[in-house]
C-alpha cells in the first residue's frame, strides 16, 4: 500500500510538470476593464514567450479555486499522515492509513484531473498559477519524501515492537521512550526554516508606497477566505484605509475589489493608522492608533473603532522603534501580530529599559490586555518580530540582502533562545512589517514598496 501511494504521488508530480509548460509559454490575459500589466507579470513569472490563447477573469478564478482546493487536500493529507504517525502502533496503522490516504488521494487526483483539463483546454496559466504549481510541485516532492520516510518509520516501529517483545520474554519491562519537550502551542515543533521569497510584487502601486503591511485574515469572515488586504502608508507614518483584493492574483495584477474601506476621513485624525505593523484578524484591523500608546481595532462590519490602552510607560510616537546599526524604522513602536491563538502586541516600555515586551490581545468588546511577558532582548537591536505557535520570534539586520531570525521566546515555558539562526533572504534592504499567517504558514513582509511572502517551515 505504501508503494501504491508512492506511485500515485509520482504520477501527480509528473502531471504538474506537464501542466506547467513554464519555459515556453506567455500569457495574454484579457481583462475587459483594465489592460494586463505585462511588466508585473514578468517579475513574478520570470521569462515567458509565445502563447497566444486568451483567458477570461472567470477562467483565472476557476483555476485559482481549483488550486486552492488542491492545496487544502494536500494539507489534509499531510496532517492525516502526521496524526497516523502519532497514533500509530501495531497493525491497525497499515489498515487505517490505507483507508484514509486512499480517500485523500482520490480527491487529490480528481482535482488534478480537473486542473489538467482546464489548463490543457486553455493552454494558459496566470502568473500566480505558475507560481502555485511550482509550489505544489515542491510539496509533491516533500510528500513523496514524507511517504518514503513513513515506510522506513513503519519498519522501525516493527523492529522496536519485536525487541520489546523479546525483552518481555526475558522478563524485563520495555523502556518507555521519553516524550520530547513541547514547543509553544502547536504540535509541529519549532520554526526550522524560512524559504522564499514566494510572492514578490509591487501590485498596483509601482513603488509609490514604501511603507505598509499586507496579508490574509487568519480568521476570515464567510466568503472572504481568499481575500488579501493591504495598508499602504502615506508619508511613512499614516494610513486611513484598508484596501482589499479578492485573491492573490487580483492583488498582483492590481485589480482591487471591493477597493478601499475607510477608517478615518483624513490623515491624521483620531482613528488614523500610525506605523506599518498592522494585522487583520477576525474581520477587524488591529493597529497603533495615531498619537496614542494604544491598540485600535477597526471593525470592518460596523466601521467602528474600539481601543486598548497599553500600560503607562509604553513608548510611542516613534520613541520605541525597531532599529539596526544604520537606521531606525520610524513609527514601529507597536508591532501587532497574529498566530494560531489570536492577536498579540509587541512593544517596549520605559520600565522595561527598552527591552521587548509581549502582550496577548484579548478579542473582547472592547479589546483587553491579556497576559504579558518581559524579554531580555533590546528592542533597538531588533528589526521586526512575529508570533508563530505561541512563540515570539525576533529578526535582526545582517546586511542589505539578509535578515536573521535570531531570537525566540516560548510563551508556554518562558524559555528564551538567542541562537535561533534562521536566515531570511530579502528582496530589498528594509523590512518595514512582518507577520505570520497561521492559515497558510506564510510570513507576509512589506519591504521597500514590495509585498513579499515567505514559507515558514516547522519541525
Ligand atoms: C528568456 O528566454 C530567452 C530565449 O528563450 C533567453 O535567451 C533568455 O536568457 C531568457 N531569459 C531569462 C531571464 O531566463
Ligand atoms: C491531461 O490531459 C491530457 C489531454 O486531455 C490527457 O491526454 C492526459 O492523459 C491528462 N493527464 C492526466 C494525468 O490526467
Ligand atoms: C533553509 O532553506 C534553504 C533554501 O531555501 C536551504 O538552502 C537551507 O539549507 C535551509 N536550512 C536548513 C537549516 O534547513
Ligand atoms: C464587529 O461588530 C459586529 C457587530 O457588533 C460583531 O458581531 C463582531 O463580533 C465585531 N467583530 C469584531 C472583530 O469585533
XYZ file of C-alpha atoms and ligand atoms in Angstrom:
515
model
C 0.000 0.000 0.000
C 2.852 2.334 0.747
C 4.129 1.599 -2.680
C 0.757 2.446 -4.201
C 0.675 5.826 -2.506
C 4.192 6.450 -3.629
C 3.414 5.690 -7.234
C 0.325 7.872 -7.330
C 2.218 10.776 -5.858
C 4.833 10.385 -8.504
C 2.152 10.364 -11.223
C 0.679 13.562 -9.821
C 4.083 15.113 -9.794
C 4.604 14.357 -13.466
C 1.225 15.832 -14.155
C 2.156 19.143 -12.538
C 5.234 19.158 -14.683
C 3.062 18.696 -17.764
C 0.581 21.270 -16.615
C 3.191 23.974 -16.215
C 4.946 24.434 -19.538
C 6.863 27.224 -17.925
C 9.703 27.709 -20.348
C 7.632 28.122 -23.456
C 4.525 29.969 -22.537
C 3.442 33.559 -22.354
C 0.025 34.557 -21.406
C -2.207 37.148 -22.842
C -4.798 37.839 -20.255
C -7.879 39.740 -21.384
C -9.364 41.805 -18.646
C -12.195 43.855 -20.097
C -11.828 46.688 -17.564
C -8.057 47.004 -17.492
C -5.100 46.143 -19.714
C -2.937 43.383 -18.383
C 0.298 44.814 -16.963
C 2.925 42.673 -18.665
C 5.760 44.188 -16.674
C 4.298 42.941 -13.444
C 3.690 39.503 -14.808
C 7.326 39.279 -15.754
C 8.595 39.995 -12.259
C 6.509 37.128 -10.965
C 6.827 34.709 -13.770
C 10.378 35.327 -14.946
C 10.750 34.529 -18.590
C 7.874 33.542 -20.838
C 7.225 33.710 -24.597
C 4.895 32.557 -27.390
C 1.494 31.596 -26.233
C -1.489 33.396 -27.617
C -4.580 31.953 -26.127
C -6.988 34.113 -24.219
C -8.274 33.650 -20.753
C -11.178 35.379 -19.106
C -11.072 36.519 -15.485
C -13.633 33.787 -14.753
C -11.203 31.171 -16.060
C -8.429 32.594 -13.924
C -10.695 32.421 -10.908
C -11.679 28.856 -11.701
C -8.043 27.806 -11.930
C -7.305 29.549 -8.731
C -10.112 27.932 -6.778
C -9.045 24.549 -8.132
C -5.541 25.200 -6.886
C -6.847 26.369 -3.537
C -8.862 23.162 -3.277
C -5.847 21.104 -4.189
C -3.714 22.890 -1.666
C -6.293 22.186 1.040
C -6.397 18.494 0.169
C -2.620 18.233 0.271
C -2.532 19.914 3.662
C -5.206 17.491 4.837
C -3.207 14.562 3.578
C -0.166 15.876 5.373
C -1.978 16.245 8.665
C -3.742 12.875 8.334
C -0.423 11.177 7.889
C 1.016 13.116 10.832
C -1.861 12.031 13.062
C -1.370 8.442 11.978
C 2.262 8.775 12.801
C 1.443 9.914 16.328
C -1.265 7.356 16.983
C 0.444 4.555 15.194
C 1.402 1.331 16.848
C 0.674 -2.137 15.698
C -1.212 -3.441 12.713
C -4.125 -1.051 12.777
C -1.759 1.553 11.369
C -1.494 -0.108 7.979
C -5.223 -0.603 7.569
C -6.154 2.914 8.650
C -3.505 4.620 6.611
C -4.559 2.705 3.533
C -8.139 3.826 4.013
C -7.506 7.477 4.817
C -4.666 8.105 2.421
C -6.504 6.420 -0.418
C -9.525 8.631 0.199
C -7.347 11.698 0.108
C -5.547 10.502 -2.991
C -8.821 10.017 -4.861
C -9.872 13.581 -4.113
C -6.488 14.959 -4.979
C -6.467 13.034 -8.233
C -9.924 14.350 -9.138
C -8.767 17.882 -8.513
C -5.618 17.348 -10.534
C -7.631 15.932 -13.424
C -9.948 18.922 -13.372
C -6.919 21.164 -13.283
C -5.281 19.258 -16.110
C -8.322 19.597 -18.366
C -8.726 23.272 -17.512
C -5.123 24.094 -18.261
C -4.892 21.867 -21.327
C -8.062 23.342 -22.721
C -6.846 26.872 -22.367
C -3.129 26.383 -22.530
C -2.675 29.300 -20.292
C -1.648 29.974 -16.759
C -1.757 33.186 -14.821
C 1.463 34.322 -13.243
C 0.124 33.318 -9.884
C -0.917 29.856 -11.024
C 2.531 29.155 -12.381
C 3.947 30.084 -9.008
C 1.381 27.959 -7.237
C 2.062 24.999 -9.494
C 5.741 25.372 -8.740
C 4.963 25.440 -5.024
C 2.744 22.410 -5.428
C 5.496 20.583 -7.257
C 7.782 21.189 -4.294
C 5.034 19.968 -1.995
C 4.652 16.812 -4.065
C 8.324 16.078 -3.687
C 8.094 16.747 0.050
C 5.095 14.456 0.342
C 6.917 11.779 -1.502
C 9.888 12.012 0.822
C 7.475 12.019 3.704
C 5.922 8.825 2.475
C 9.238 7.140 1.925
C 10.167 8.007 5.445
C 6.879 6.616 6.681
C 7.837 3.284 5.232
C 11.135 3.478 6.981
C 9.416 4.541 10.174
C 6.956 1.663 9.941
C 9.856 -0.726 9.741
C 11.497 0.901 12.732
C 8.304 0.522 14.748
C 8.135 -3.151 13.865
C 11.705 -3.557 14.963
C 11.027 -1.777 18.218
C 7.971 -3.936 18.884
C 9.957 -7.039 18.162
C 12.729 -6.104 20.517
C 10.202 -5.073 23.181
C 8.628 -8.488 22.813
C 11.973 -10.123 23.227
C 12.709 -8.021 26.304
C 9.358 -9.096 27.734
C 10.191 -12.723 27.141
C 13.359 -12.142 29.094
C 11.142 -10.929 31.927
C 12.211 -7.285 31.785
C 9.868 -4.374 31.100
C 10.385 -2.437 27.911
C 11.570 1.123 28.358
C 9.158 3.912 27.545
C 10.795 6.490 25.323
C 10.793 9.971 26.919
C 8.478 12.447 25.180
C 10.294 15.425 23.659
C 9.617 18.828 25.276
C 6.837 20.767 23.523
C 7.461 23.919 21.532
C 4.832 26.594 22.018
C 1.225 25.747 21.348
C 1.495 23.647 18.157
C 2.341 20.017 17.552
C 4.561 20.746 14.593
C 7.631 21.820 16.561
C 9.811 24.933 16.399
C 10.410 27.120 13.352
C 13.056 25.318 11.296
C 13.494 27.472 8.215
C 12.089 30.384 6.244
C 12.155 29.797 2.489
C 11.399 32.104 -0.401
C 10.612 34.774 -1.324
C 7.470 33.286 -2.878
C 5.345 36.223 -3.942
C 7.331 39.378 -4.727
C 5.180 42.114 -6.200
C 4.526 45.833 -6.088
C 0.914 45.157 -7.002
C -0.716 48.229 -8.462
C 1.410 50.711 -6.530
C 4.535 50.827 -8.747
C 6.755 51.782 -5.843
C 4.631 54.687 -4.644
C 4.260 53.389 -1.105
C 7.494 52.423 0.600
C 5.840 51.609 3.928
C 2.894 49.389 4.622
C 1.583 45.977 5.516
C -0.268 43.200 3.736
C -1.537 39.683 4.323
C -4.581 37.491 4.841
C -7.070 37.351 7.650
C -6.287 34.145 9.628
C -9.906 34.024 10.845
C -11.750 35.315 7.773
C -15.427 36.035 7.531
C -17.513 33.696 5.371
C -16.839 34.024 1.603
C -13.748 36.149 2.266
C -11.381 33.200 2.725
C -9.262 34.017 -0.314
C -9.158 37.763 0.294
C -5.921 39.691 0.754
C -5.560 43.083 2.421
C -3.060 45.912 2.078
C -2.479 49.001 4.209
C -0.213 51.378 2.261
C 1.136 54.227 4.406
C 1.432 57.764 3.126
C 4.486 59.724 4.303
C 5.983 56.766 6.239
C 3.541 57.338 9.080
C -0.184 57.357 8.318
C -2.960 55.496 6.604
C -6.700 55.958 6.781
C -7.969 52.932 4.868
C -7.540 49.195 4.229
C -7.530 48.038 0.604
C -8.893 44.608 -0.349
C -8.353 42.103 -3.176
C -10.490 39.043 -3.812
C -7.453 36.817 -4.440
C -3.688 36.784 -4.611
C -3.644 37.156 -8.387
C -6.010 40.116 -8.143
C -3.503 41.726 -5.778
C -0.596 41.003 -8.095
C -2.258 42.355 -11.215
C -3.709 45.230 -9.200
C -7.452 44.780 -9.543
C -8.921 45.783 -6.209
C -12.411 44.645 -5.337
C -14.131 45.826 -3.125
C -11.480 48.567 -3.055
C -10.795 50.730 -0.023
C -12.597 50.557 3.277
C -12.133 53.861 5.008
C -11.332 54.114 8.711
C -10.985 57.868 9.061
C -11.938 60.652 6.687
C -8.443 62.122 6.521
C -4.815 61.938 7.670
C -4.110 62.363 10.503
C -7.169 62.305 12.749
C -8.147 60.438 15.913
C -8.506 56.978 14.427
C -5.780 57.203 11.773
C -3.456 54.212 11.455
C 0.050 55.064 12.674
C 3.015 52.947 11.584
C 3.294 49.873 9.371
C 2.937 46.810 11.658
C -0.829 46.228 11.395
C -2.775 42.977 11.189
C -6.212 41.909 10.044
C -7.864 39.310 12.278
C -11.468 38.115 12.515
C -12.796 40.857 10.246
C -11.069 43.670 12.156
C -7.877 45.656 11.656
C -5.600 45.970 14.714
C -3.151 48.890 14.630
C -1.369 51.581 16.595
C -3.799 54.499 16.935
C -2.459 57.843 15.812
C -0.652 59.746 18.579
C -1.599 57.228 21.312
C 0.026 54.438 23.340
C -2.931 52.240 22.462
C -4.034 49.476 20.111
C -7.021 50.385 17.937
C -9.392 47.824 16.485
C -11.419 48.793 13.429
C -14.451 46.549 12.946
C -14.899 46.162 9.174
C -18.580 45.313 9.543
C -19.682 48.115 11.835
C -16.895 50.507 10.707
C -16.370 51.438 14.345
C -13.140 51.697 16.329
C -12.553 50.472 19.874
C -9.211 50.688 21.623
C -6.973 49.098 24.206
C -4.826 51.355 26.371
C -1.302 49.949 26.882
C 0.479 50.216 30.281
C 1.832 53.540 31.499
C 5.399 53.988 30.272
C 4.739 52.393 26.857
C 6.944 54.103 24.251
C 5.023 55.602 21.311
C 5.167 58.264 18.593
C 8.388 56.798 17.165
C 10.197 56.635 20.537
C 10.386 52.847 20.829
C 11.248 51.743 17.305
C 12.788 48.695 15.655
C 16.344 49.520 14.534
C 19.636 48.286 13.163
C 23.075 49.862 13.332
C 22.472 52.269 10.457
C 18.910 53.307 10.999
C 15.636 53.019 12.885
C 12.287 52.223 11.300
C 10.004 55.158 12.084
C 6.679 54.642 13.866
C 7.308 50.967 14.615
C 6.559 51.402 18.346
C 3.739 48.854 18.263
C 4.032 45.608 16.338
C 0.709 43.791 16.035
C 0.969 40.070 15.325
C -1.240 37.049 14.658
C -0.724 33.362 15.218
C -2.744 30.192 15.916
C -4.005 31.648 19.207
C -5.091 35.102 18.005
C -3.712 38.623 18.259
C -0.593 39.844 20.093
C 1.168 43.170 20.537
C 4.933 43.670 20.842
C 6.209 46.981 22.227
C 8.576 48.408 24.831
C 8.255 50.489 27.970
C 10.425 52.848 29.975
C 10.374 50.485 32.971
C 11.475 47.564 30.737
C 14.514 49.743 29.811
C 13.745 49.447 26.131
C 13.537 45.640 26.055
C 10.797 43.908 24.070
C 7.523 43.390 25.899
C 4.893 40.969 24.575
C 1.192 41.011 25.466
C -1.748 38.921 24.343
C -4.633 40.997 22.994
C -7.954 39.506 24.084
C -10.670 39.841 21.436
C -13.300 41.119 23.830
C -15.513 44.168 23.256
C -13.585 46.445 23.779
C -10.303 44.504 23.358
C -8.445 43.827 26.636
C -4.799 43.371 27.556
C -4.092 39.688 28.296
C -1.015 38.065 29.795
C 2.320 39.936 29.430
C 5.895 38.657 29.040
C 9.088 40.671 29.564
C 12.105 39.703 27.489
C 15.830 40.353 27.783
C 16.236 41.488 24.170
C 16.769 45.197 23.487
C 14.188 46.465 21.020
C 16.641 48.713 19.157
C 18.700 45.629 18.212
C 15.650 44.078 16.551
C 14.307 44.857 13.050
C 10.914 43.149 13.451
C 9.055 40.392 15.287
C 6.364 37.825 14.564
C 4.456 35.199 16.526
C 4.019 31.569 15.466
C 2.554 28.795 17.630
C 2.737 30.882 20.814
C 6.419 31.616 20.232
C 7.754 35.143 19.737
C 10.473 35.390 17.069
C 12.692 38.459 16.539
C 14.783 39.362 13.486
C 17.943 41.420 13.144
C 19.655 43.120 10.224
C 22.726 41.302 8.882
C 23.202 43.137 5.556
C 21.157 44.541 2.681
C 20.370 41.005 1.485
C 19.771 39.118 4.681
C 17.909 39.429 7.979
C 18.253 36.727 10.608
C 15.598 35.306 12.925
C 17.970 35.272 15.898
C 15.753 35.184 18.983
C 12.709 33.333 20.306
C 10.604 33.319 23.460
C 8.324 30.351 24.151
C 5.264 31.704 25.985
C 4.424 28.188 27.243
C 7.727 27.730 29.091
C 9.123 31.281 29.305
C 12.346 29.979 27.708
C 14.395 32.460 25.669
C 16.727 31.391 22.869
C 19.284 33.755 21.336
C 20.639 31.176 18.869
C 17.723 30.566 16.504
C 19.928 31.295 13.454
C 17.353 31.234 10.610
C 18.090 33.366 7.538
C 15.522 35.456 5.645
C 16.600 36.349 2.106
C 15.431 39.874 1.424
C 14.435 41.357 -1.951
C 15.323 44.801 -0.679
C 17.165 46.231 2.296
C 14.332 47.112 4.696
C 11.506 45.001 6.034
C 9.041 47.507 7.481
C 6.423 44.981 8.516
C 6.484 41.240 9.028
C 3.677 38.979 10.165
C 2.866 35.262 10.284
C -0.377 33.846 8.973
C -1.433 30.593 10.654
C -3.837 29.693 7.790
C -1.059 29.060 5.292
C 2.053 29.217 7.495
C 3.397 32.094 5.447
C 5.261 35.188 6.539
C 3.999 38.383 4.899
C 6.540 41.206 4.613
C 6.337 44.746 3.269
C 9.769 45.518 2.005
C 10.591 48.947 0.469
C 7.346 49.103 -1.571
C 7.315 45.374 -2.310
C 4.853 42.848 -0.986
C 6.814 39.702 -0.293
C 5.892 36.320 1.184
C 7.951 33.520 2.725
C 7.106 29.978 3.732
C 7.648 29.151 7.413
C 8.793 25.549 7.895
C 8.466 23.815 11.264
C 9.540 20.595 12.914
C 14.389 34.160 -21.834
O 14.388 33.306 -22.989
C 15.354 33.647 -23.943
C 15.178 32.752 -25.166
O 14.198 31.779 -24.932
C 16.757 33.517 -23.346
O 17.721 33.915 -24.292
C 16.862 34.389 -22.121
O 18.104 34.163 -21.469
C 15.736 34.066 -21.136
N 15.786 34.974 -20.005
C 15.732 34.562 -18.736
C 15.764 35.651 -17.710
O 15.660 33.392 -18.425
C -4.157 15.539 -19.045
O -4.922 15.896 -20.181
C -4.452 15.370 -21.405
C -5.299 15.947 -22.526
O -6.665 15.856 -22.214
C -4.510 13.849 -21.359
O -4.005 13.308 -22.574
C -3.681 13.357 -20.217
O -3.792 11.963 -20.090
C -4.144 14.004 -18.919
N -3.275 13.585 -17.844
C -3.712 13.118 -16.676
C -2.682 12.654 -15.733
O -4.892 13.051 -16.415
C 16.719 26.559 4.590
O 16.284 26.642 3.243
C 17.303 26.989 2.328
C 16.701 27.038 0.945
O 15.550 27.778 0.901
C 18.423 25.965 2.348
O 19.443 26.383 1.498
C 18.938 25.825 3.768
O 19.884 24.786 3.807
C 17.804 25.509 4.719
N 18.338 25.470 6.069
C 18.025 24.495 6.931
C 18.614 24.635 8.295
O 17.302 23.562 6.635
C -17.882 43.637 14.689
O -19.167 44.067 15.076
C -20.167 43.063 14.956
C -21.497 43.719 15.279
O -21.480 44.318 16.551
C -19.845 41.924 15.910
O -20.796 40.894 15.753
C -18.458 41.396 15.577
O -18.100 40.391 16.513
C -17.426 42.505 15.612
N -16.144 41.980 15.170
C -15.029 42.112 15.890
C -13.795 41.515 15.333
O -15.008 42.690 16.960
